Amino acid sequence: MRVIICDDDEYIRQKLHDNIRLAFKSMRKSGYQGLLECDEYDNGKDLLEDEGEKDLVFLDIEMPGADGISVGRALKQADSDVLIAYVTSHTEFLDDAMSFCVFRYISKPLNQERIVKCICDAFNILCKRRINVVIDEGNCMYRKVNTYNIVMVEKDSRRLKLYMKNGEVIRIMGTINDFLTGLNPLMFVMSHRSFIINLKYVSRIDKNTVYLCGDKYAAFLSRNKYTSVKEAFITYVEKSI
């Protein structure tokens, strides 16, 4: 789990960092085995230049240079899945922040209990997004994959190919029907007996093909699934607005 703190106040950054560590100690006692990566920035410009994957960002609203609202909006445009927790004493910005689905609003002075709860809630959300996939069953090779970053799945002989948002193709073991059961049914649908598509990345649908990420990816569309796929896509878009 990668957490980023962006605040121009060093005391606030340290306070948040301490509470994040406290939350992870509590989670480890509950059995969590993952790693924590926590980075800090004192301005929004440097944060936006960070191209690494971000799970949760604690973001101040009033900072020199780029303000937290514009930085948060840019983060969401780059990755709609990133969780943003605003940390500020200025409630007048709340409406602007909520307009792009902010995860949490934490007021100053900081409350340890609220910060710990924010971390634990974010962790629970991220766990539901990630699944373990089998790369090589004989050698017990597994990998954790963020399902939100899967653009589509293609059946390839006895394996499956996961096409990821970053362009990577992950080959795993398993059947396409079994894999579908572990995915969010509001986001993933089978367009063909050999393809699962992520509705989040659909660009257009024609009679025989679903195009994703512009025209970068294409999945077959069965005639008998055309209506159900279009309806699923419309429902997904309506729920995302």
PDB file of C-alpha atoms in Angstrom:
ATOM      1  CA  MET A   1       0.000   0.000   0.000  1.00  0.00           C
ATOM      2  CA  ARG A   2       1.494   3.333  -1.037  1.00  0.00           C
ATOM      3  CA  VAL A   3       0.459   6.389   0.971  1.00  0.00           C
ATOM      4  CA  ILE A   4       1.519   9.930   0.104  1.00  0.00           C
ATOM      5  CA  ILE A   5       1.380  12.980   2.383  1.00  0.00           C
ATOM      6  CA  CYS A   6       1.354  16.402   0.716  1.00  0.00           C
ATOM      7  CA  ASP A   7       1.363  19.371   3.103  1.00  0.00           C
ATOM      8  CA  ASP A   8       3.603  22.420   3.360  1.00  0.00           C
ATOM      9  CA  ASP A   9       3.593  22.175   7.170  1.00  0.00           C
ATOM     10  CA  GLU A  10       6.377  19.855   8.377  1.00  0.00           C
ATOM     11  CA  TYR A  11       4.676  19.320  11.746  1.00  0.00           C
ATOM     12  CA  ILE A  12       1.477  18.122  10.020  1.00  0.00           C
ATOM     13  CA  ARG A  13       3.444  15.805   7.746  1.00  0.00           C
ATOM     14  CA  GLN A  14       5.217  14.243  10.720  1.00  0.00           C
ATOM     15  CA  LYS A  15       1.977  13.917  12.683  1.00  0.00           C
ATOM     16  CA  LEU A  16       0.277  12.177   9.763  1.00  0.00           C
ATOM     17  CA  HIS A  17       3.286   9.921   9.225  1.00  0.00           C
ATOM     18  CA  ASP A  18       3.262   8.851  12.888  1.00  0.00           C
ATOM     19  CA  ASN A  19      -0.446   8.053  12.786  1.00  0.00           C
ATOM     20  CA  ILE A  20      -0.110   6.109   9.543  1.00  0.00           C
ATOM     21  CA  ARG A  21       2.573   3.953  11.158  1.00  0.00           C
ATOM     22  CA  LEU A  22       0.299   3.460  14.157  1.00  0.00           C
ATOM     23  CA  ALA A  23      -2.537   2.308  11.906  1.00  0.00           C
ATOM     24  CA  PHE A  24      -0.295  -0.217  10.173  1.00  0.00           C
ATOM     25  CA  LYS A  25       0.888  -1.626  13.486  1.00  0.00           C
ATOM     26  CA  SER A  26      -2.757  -2.194  14.387  1.00  0.00           C
ATOM     27  CA  MET A  27      -3.444  -3.818  11.005  1.00  0.00           C
ATOM     28  CA  ARG A  28      -0.474  -6.155  11.371  1.00  0.00           C
ATOM     29  CA  LYS A  29      -1.863  -7.391  14.675  1.00  0.00           C
ATOM     30  CA  SER A  30      -5.006  -8.279  12.730  1.00  0.00           C
ATOM     31  CA  GLY A  31      -3.005 -10.359  10.255  1.00  0.00           C
ATOM     32  CA  TYR A  32      -2.113  -7.901   7.487  1.00  0.00           C
ATOM     33  CA  GLN A  33       1.156  -8.981   5.807  1.00  0.00           C
ATOM     34  CA  GLY A  34       1.552  -6.283   3.156  1.00  0.00           C
ATOM     35  CA  LEU A  35       4.170  -3.555   2.932  1.00  0.00           C
ATOM     36  CA  LEU A  36       3.719   0.150   3.595  1.00  0.00           C
ATOM     37  CA  GLU A  37       5.378   2.767   1.441  1.00  0.00           C
ATOM     38  CA  CYS A  38       4.893   6.307   2.737  1.00  0.00           C
ATOM     39  CA  ASP A  39       6.268   9.315   0.840  1.00  0.00           C
ATOM     40  CA  GLU A  40       6.031  13.026   1.582  1.00  0.00           C
ATOM     41  CA  TYR A  41       5.848  16.218  -0.462  1.00  0.00           C
ATOM     42  CA  ASP A  42       5.632  19.827   0.691  1.00  0.00           C
ATOM     43  CA  ASN A  43       4.008  21.099  -2.523  1.00  0.00           C
ATOM     44  CA  GLY A  44       1.533  19.969  -5.135  1.00  0.00           C
ATOM     45  CA  LYS A  45       3.857  20.436  -8.118  1.00  0.00           C
ATOM     46  CA  ASP A  46       6.288  17.766  -6.938  1.00  0.00           C
ATOM     47  CA  LEU A  47       3.404  15.422  -6.112  1.00  0.00           C
ATOM     48  CA  LEU A  48       1.984  15.716  -9.627  1.00  0.00           C
ATOM     49  CA  GLU A  49       5.402  14.929 -11.083  1.00  0.00           C
ATOM     50  CA  ASP A  50       5.440  11.633  -9.156  1.00  0.00           C
ATOM     51  CA  GLU A  51       4.510   9.002 -11.764  1.00  0.00           C
ATOM     52  CA  GLY A  52       4.341   6.111  -9.298  1.00  0.00           C
ATOM     53  CA  GLU A  53       1.108   4.332  -8.411  1.00  0.00           C
ATOM     54  CA  LYS A  54      -0.738   6.025  -5.555  1.00  0.00           C
ATOM     55  CA  ASP A  55      -3.223   4.282  -3.276  1.00  0.00           C
ATOM     56  CA  LEU A  56      -4.051   6.975  -0.719  1.00  0.00           C
ATOM     57  CA  VAL A  57      -3.068  10.654  -0.694  1.00  0.00           C
ATOM     58  CA  PHE A  58      -3.385  12.933   2.338  1.00  0.00           C
ATOM     59  CA  LEU A  59      -3.615  16.353   0.733  1.00  0.00           C
ATOM     60  CA  ASP A  60      -3.599  19.858   2.207  1.00  0.00           C
ATOM     61  CA  ILE A  61      -5.852  22.368   0.464  1.00  0.00           C
ATOM     62  CA  GLU A  62      -4.015  25.640   1.059  1.00  0.00           C
ATOM     63  CA  MET A  63      -0.406  25.366  -0.093  1.00  0.00           C
ATOM     64  CA  PRO A  64       1.977  27.720  -1.898  1.00  0.00           C
ATOM     65  CA  GLY A  65       1.767  27.324  -5.655  1.00  0.00           C
ATOM     66  CA  ALA A  66      -0.785  24.761  -6.812  1.00  0.00           C
ATOM     67  CA  ASP A  67      -3.685  24.546  -4.354  1.00  0.00           C
ATOM     68  CA  GLY A  68      -4.975  21.220  -3.057  1.00  0.00           C
ATOM     69  CA  ILE A  69      -8.239  21.365  -4.985  1.00  0.00           C
ATOM     70  CA  SER A  70      -6.559  21.681  -8.390  1.00  0.00           C
ATOM     71  CA  VAL A  71      -3.942  19.080  -7.421  1.00  0.00           C
ATOM     72  CA  GLY A  72      -6.646  16.651  -6.257  1.00  0.00           C
ATOM     73  CA  ARG A  73      -8.604  17.136  -9.453  1.00  0.00           C
ATOM     74  CA  ALA A  74      -5.474  16.474 -11.531  1.00  0.00           C
ATOM     75  CA  LEU A  75      -4.720  13.320  -9.527  1.00  0.00           C
ATOM     76  CA  LYS A  76      -8.241  12.020 -10.145  1.00  0.00           C
ATOM     77  CA  GLN A  77      -8.007  12.795 -13.851  1.00  0.00           C
ATOM     78  CA  ALA A  78      -4.752  10.831 -14.065  1.00  0.00           C
ATOM     79  CA  ASP A  79      -6.057   7.931 -11.952  1.00  0.00           C
ATOM     80  CA  SER A  80      -9.710   7.876 -10.960  1.00  0.00           C
ATOM     81  CA  ASP A  81      -9.021   5.063  -8.467  1.00  0.00           C
ATOM     82  CA  VAL A  82      -6.690   7.028  -6.191  1.00  0.00           C
ATOM     83  CA  LEU A  83      -8.174   7.728  -2.745  1.00  0.00           C
ATOM     84  CA  ILE A  84      -7.817  11.335  -1.595  1.00  0.00           C
ATOM     85  CA  ALA A  85      -8.158  12.476   2.017  1.00  0.00           C
ATOM     86  CA  TYR A  86      -8.161  16.250   2.409  1.00  0.00           C
ATOM     87  CA  VAL A  87      -6.519  17.593   5.546  1.00  0.00           C
ATOM     88  CA  THR A  88      -7.499  21.204   6.251  1.00  0.00           C
ATOM     89  CA  SER A  89      -9.126  23.596   8.648  1.00  0.00           C
ATOM     90  CA  HIS A  90     -11.032  25.370   5.851  1.00  0.00           C
ATOM     91  CA  THR A  91     -14.496  23.836   5.506  1.00  0.00           C
ATOM     92  CA  GLU A  92     -15.486  26.368   2.837  1.00  0.00           C
ATOM     93  CA  PHE A  93     -13.624  24.238   0.287  1.00  0.00           C
ATOM     94  CA  LEU A  94     -15.614  21.121   1.119  1.00  0.00           C
ATOM     95  CA  ASP A  95     -18.111  21.424  -1.757  1.00  0.00           C
ATOM     96  CA  ASP A  96     -15.328  21.818  -4.329  1.00  0.00           C
ATOM     97  CA  ALA A  97     -13.509  18.813  -2.909  1.00  0.00           C
ATOM     98  CA  MET A  98     -16.576  16.593  -2.906  1.00  0.00           C
ATOM     99  CA  SER A  99     -17.299  17.369  -6.559  1.00  0.00           C
ATOM    100  CA  PHE A 100     -14.712  14.764  -7.631  1.00  0.00           C
ATOM    101  CA  CYS A 101     -15.454  12.013  -5.110  1.00  0.00           C
ATOM    102  CA  VAL A 102     -12.983  12.684  -2.318  1.00  0.00           C
ATOM    103  CA  PHE A 103     -12.556   9.693  -0.013  1.00  0.00           C
ATOM    104  CA  ARG A 104     -12.316  11.514   3.328  1.00  0.00           C
ATOM    105  CA  TYR A 105     -12.194  15.006   4.830  1.00  0.00           C
ATOM    106  CA  ILE A 106     -10.005  15.350   7.952  1.00  0.00           C
ATOM    107  CA  SER A 107     -10.096  18.622   9.858  1.00  0.00           C
ATOM    108  CA  LYS A 108      -7.223  20.295  11.665  1.00  0.00           C
ATOM    109  CA  PRO A 109      -6.165  19.979  14.438  1.00  0.00           C
ATOM    110  CA  LEU A 110      -5.613  16.339  13.581  1.00  0.00           C
ATOM    111  CA  ASN A 111      -7.536  13.619  15.363  1.00  0.00           C
ATOM    112  CA  GLN A 112      -5.565  10.390  15.719  1.00  0.00           C
ATOM    113  CA  GLU A 113      -8.640   8.162  15.804  1.00  0.00           C
ATOM    114  CA  ARG A 114      -9.987   9.596  12.533  1.00  0.00           C
ATOM    115  CA  ILE A 115      -6.645   9.211  10.754  1.00  0.00           C
ATOM    116  CA  VAL A 116      -6.270   5.590  11.863  1.00  0.00           C
ATOM    117  CA  LYS A 117      -9.855   4.854  10.761  1.00  0.00           C
ATOM    118  CA  CYS A 118      -9.172   6.514   7.403  1.00  0.00           C
ATOM    119  CA  ILE A 119      -6.157   4.257   6.826  1.00  0.00           C
ATOM    120  CA  CYS A 120      -8.034   1.108   7.846  1.00  0.00           C
ATOM    121  CA  ASP A 121     -11.048   1.972   5.667  1.00  0.00           C
ATOM    122  CA  ALA A 122      -8.759   2.669   2.701  1.00  0.00           C
ATOM    123  CA  PHE A 123      -7.012  -0.649   3.264  1.00  0.00           C
ATOM    124  CA  ASN A 124     -10.343  -2.509   3.219  1.00  0.00           C
ATOM    125  CA  ILE A 125     -11.282  -0.857  -0.079  1.00  0.00           C
ATOM    126  CA  LEU A 126      -7.908  -1.655  -1.642  1.00  0.00           C
ATOM    127  CA  CYS A 127      -8.112  -5.294  -0.518  1.00  0.00           C
ATOM    128  CA  LYS A 128     -11.365  -5.710  -2.422  1.00  0.00           C
ATOM    129  CA  ARG A 129      -9.687  -4.363  -5.548  1.00  0.00           C
ATOM    130  CA  ARG A 130      -6.749  -6.763  -5.414  1.00  0.00           C
ATOM    131  CA  ILE A 131      -6.717 -10.478  -6.071  1.00  0.00           C
ATOM    132  CA  ASN A 132      -4.054 -13.186  -6.036  1.00  0.00           C
ATOM    133  CA  VAL A 133      -3.447 -14.798  -9.427  1.00  0.00           C
ATOM    134  CA  VAL A 134      -1.477 -17.975 -10.178  1.00  0.00           C
ATOM    135  CA  ILE A 135       1.474 -17.385 -12.506  1.00  0.00           C
ATOM    136  CA  ASP A 136       2.960 -20.880 -12.216  1.00  0.00           C
ATOM    137  CA  GLU A 137       1.118 -23.433 -10.098  1.00  0.00           C
ATOM    138  CA  GLY A 138       3.946 -26.007 -10.185  1.00  0.00           C
ATOM    139  CA  ASN A 139       6.447 -23.580  -8.696  1.00  0.00           C
ATOM    140  CA  CYS A 140       3.853 -21.923  -6.441  1.00  0.00           C
ATOM    141  CA  MET A 141       4.302 -18.542  -8.100  1.00  0.00           C
ATOM    142  CA  TYR A 142       1.579 -16.040  -7.233  1.00  0.00           C
ATOM    143  CA  ARG A 143       1.092 -12.345  -7.848  1.00  0.00           C
ATOM    144  CA  LYS A 144      -1.294  -9.761  -6.447  1.00  0.00           C
ATOM    145  CA  VAL A 145      -3.125  -7.789  -9.138  1.00  0.00           C
ATOM    146  CA  ASN A 146      -5.211  -4.643  -8.841  1.00  0.00           C
ATOM    147  CA  THR A 147      -8.403  -5.566 -10.701  1.00  0.00           C
ATOM    148  CA  TYR A 148      -9.177  -1.888 -11.364  1.00  0.00           C
ATOM    149  CA  ASN A 149      -6.112  -1.820 -13.646  1.00  0.00           C
ATOM    150  CA  ILE A 150      -7.213  -4.799 -15.751  1.00  0.00           C
ATOM    151  CA  VAL A 151      -8.463  -3.525 -19.118  1.00  0.00           C
ATOM    152  CA  MET A 152      -9.533  -6.907 -20.450  1.00  0.00           C
ATOM    153  CA  VAL A 153      -8.927 -10.642 -20.087  1.00  0.00           C
ATOM    154  CA  GLU A 154      -8.364 -12.975 -23.034  1.00  0.00           C
ATOM    155  CA  LYS A 155      -8.497 -16.759 -23.009  1.00  0.00           C
ATOM    156  CA  ASP A 156      -5.297 -18.109 -24.531  1.00  0.00           C
ATOM    157  CA  SER A 157      -5.292 -21.902 -24.779  1.00  0.00           C
ATOM    158  CA  ARG A 158      -5.012 -23.134 -21.163  1.00  0.00           C
ATOM    159  CA  ARG A 159      -4.013 -19.765 -19.784  1.00  0.00           C
ATOM    160  CA  LEU A 160      -5.467 -16.293 -19.480  1.00  0.00           C
ATOM    161  CA  LYS A 161      -3.876 -13.031 -20.569  1.00  0.00           C
ATOM    162  CA  LEU A 162      -4.561  -9.990 -18.422  1.00  0.00           C
ATOM    163  CA  TYR A 163      -4.121  -6.751 -20.357  1.00  0.00           C
ATOM    164  CA  MET A 164      -3.206  -4.050 -17.840  1.00  0.00           C
ATOM    165  CA  LYS A 165      -3.717  -0.301 -17.980  1.00  0.00           C
ATOM    166  CA  ASN A 166       0.042   0.309 -18.062  1.00  0.00           C
ATOM    167  CA  GLY A 167       0.469  -1.879 -21.159  1.00  0.00           C
ATOM    168  CA  GLU A 168       1.736  -4.954 -19.331  1.00  0.00           C
ATOM    169  CA  VAL A 169       0.326  -8.359 -20.285  1.00  0.00           C
ATOM    170  CA  ILE A 170       0.219 -10.877 -17.414  1.00  0.00           C
ATOM    171  CA  ARG A 171      -0.207 -14.557 -18.273  1.00  0.00           C
ATOM    172  CA  ILE A 172      -1.890 -16.570 -15.550  1.00  0.00           C
ATOM    173  CA  MET A 173      -3.361 -20.007 -14.983  1.00  0.00           C
ATOM    174  CA  GLY A 174      -7.098 -20.615 -14.634  1.00  0.00           C
ATOM    175  CA  THR A 175     -10.351 -20.688 -16.551  1.00  0.00           C
ATOM    176  CA  ILE A 176     -12.099 -17.593 -17.777  1.00  0.00           C
ATOM    177  CA  ASN A 177     -15.363 -18.463 -16.009  1.00  0.00           C
ATOM    178  CA  ASP A 178     -13.648 -19.001 -12.661  1.00  0.00           C
ATOM    179  CA  PHE A 179     -11.716 -15.750 -13.050  1.00  0.00           C
ATOM    180  CA  LEU A 180     -14.906 -13.814 -13.800  1.00  0.00           C
ATOM    181  CA  THR A 181     -16.491 -14.945 -10.523  1.00  0.00           C
ATOM    182  CA  GLY A 182     -13.750 -13.131  -8.573  1.00  0.00           C
ATOM    183  CA  LEU A 183     -14.341  -9.791 -10.295  1.00  0.00           C
ATOM    184  CA  ASN A 184     -16.757  -6.954  -9.571  1.00  0.00           C
ATOM    185  CA  PRO A 185     -19.894  -7.790 -11.642  1.00  0.00           C
ATOM    186  CA  LEU A 186     -20.747  -4.092 -11.966  1.00  0.00           C
ATOM    187  CA  MET A 187     -17.420  -3.448 -13.682  1.00  0.00           C
ATOM    188  CA  PHE A 188     -16.558  -6.644 -15.568  1.00  0.00           C
ATOM    189  CA  VAL A 189     -18.654  -8.539 -18.115  1.00  0.00           C
ATOM    190  CA  MET A 190     -17.959 -11.321 -20.576  1.00  0.00           C
ATOM    191  CA  SER A 191     -18.287 -10.017 -24.142  1.00  0.00           C
ATOM    192  CA  HIS A 192     -17.378 -13.327 -25.746  1.00  0.00           C
ATOM    193  CA  ARG A 193     -16.529 -16.824 -24.532  1.00  0.00           C
ATOM    194  CA  SER A 194     -12.848 -15.833 -24.802  1.00  0.00           C
ATOM    195  CA  PHE A 195     -13.001 -12.257 -23.484  1.00  0.00           C
ATOM    196  CA  ILE A 196     -13.825 -10.367 -20.286  1.00  0.00           C
ATOM    197  CA  ILE A 197     -13.894  -6.576 -20.533  1.00  0.00           C
ATOM    198  CA  ASN A 198     -13.601  -3.850 -17.909  1.00  0.00           C
ATOM    199  CA  LEU A 199     -16.444  -1.385 -18.556  1.00  0.00           C
ATOM    200  CA  LYS A 200     -14.359   1.398 -17.072  1.00  0.00           C
ATOM    201  CA  TYR A 201     -12.085   1.401 -20.127  1.00  0.00           C
ATOM    202  CA  VAL A 202     -14.679   0.908 -22.893  1.00  0.00           C
ATOM    203  CA  SER A 203     -14.386   3.548 -25.626  1.00  0.00           C
ATOM    204  CA  ARG A 204     -16.963   2.293 -28.106  1.00  0.00           C
ATOM    205  CA  ILE A 205     -18.989  -0.747 -29.001  1.00  0.00           C
ATOM    206  CA  ASP A 206     -19.849  -1.932 -32.483  1.00  0.00           C
ATOM    207  CA  LYS A 207     -21.603  -5.063 -33.738  1.00  0.00           C
ATOM    208  CA  ASN A 208     -18.636  -7.412 -33.413  1.00  0.00           C
ATOM    209  CA  THR A 209     -16.042  -5.642 -31.279  1.00  0.00           C
ATOM    210  CA  VAL A 210     -15.616  -3.721 -28.036  1.00  0.00           C
ATOM    211  CA  TYR A 211     -12.823  -1.122 -28.166  1.00  0.00           C
ATOM    212  CA  LEU A 212     -11.052  -0.141 -24.963  1.00  0.00           C
ATOM    213  CA  CYS A 213      -8.593   2.650 -24.086  1.00  0.00           C
ATOM    214  CA  GLY A 214      -9.339   4.388 -27.365  1.00  0.00           C
ATOM    215  CA  ASP A 215      -8.543   1.767 -30.000  1.00  0.00           C
ATOM    216  CA  LYS A 216      -5.537   0.339 -28.146  1.00  0.00           C
ATOM    217  CA  TYR A 217      -7.371  -2.863 -27.192  1.00  0.00           C
ATOM    218  CA  ALA A 218     -10.163  -4.765 -28.931  1.00  0.00           C
ATOM    219  CA  ALA A 219     -12.265  -7.650 -27.615  1.00  0.00           C
ATOM    220  CA  PHE A 220     -14.603  -9.860 -29.606  1.00  0.00           C
ATOM    221  CA  LEU A 221     -18.319  -9.265 -29.012  1.00  0.00           C
ATOM    222  CA  SER A 222     -20.697 -12.185 -29.511  1.00  0.00           C
ATOM    223  CA  ARG A 223     -23.987 -11.480 -31.255  1.00  0.00           C
ATOM    224  CA  ASN A 224     -25.958 -12.922 -28.339  1.00  0.00           C
ATOM    225  CA  LYS A 225     -24.118 -10.688 -25.860  1.00  0.00           C
ATOM    226  CA  TYR A 226     -24.408  -7.411 -27.764  1.00  0.00           C
ATOM    227  CA  THR A 227     -27.515  -6.148 -25.935  1.00  0.00           C
ATOM    228  CA  SER A 228     -26.434  -7.222 -22.456  1.00  0.00           C
ATOM    229  CA  VAL A 229     -22.973  -5.663 -22.866  1.00  0.00           C
ATOM    230  CA  LYS A 230     -24.426  -2.360 -24.070  1.00  0.00           C
ATOM    231  CA  GLU A 231     -26.906  -2.311 -21.180  1.00  0.00           C
ATOM    232  CA  ALA A 232     -24.155  -3.105 -18.676  1.00  0.00           C
ATOM    233  CA  PHE A 233     -22.024  -0.300 -20.091  1.00  0.00           C
ATOM    234  CA  ILE A 234     -24.870   2.236 -19.885  1.00  0.00           C
ATOM    235  CA  THR A 235     -25.579   1.206 -16.282  1.00  0.00           C
ATOM    236  CA  TYR A 236     -21.897   1.554 -15.382  1.00  0.00           C
ATOM    237  CA  VAL A 237     -21.677   5.047 -16.916  1.00  0.00           C
ATOM    238  CA  GLU A 238     -24.852   6.181 -15.127  1.00  0.00           C
ATOM    239  CA  LYS A 239     -23.522   4.986 -11.766  1.00  0.00           C
ATOM    240  CA  SER A 240     -20.169   6.696 -12.395  1.00  0.00           C
ATOM    241  CA  ILE A 241     -21.635  10.141 -13.060  1.00  0.00           C
TER     242      ILE A 241
END
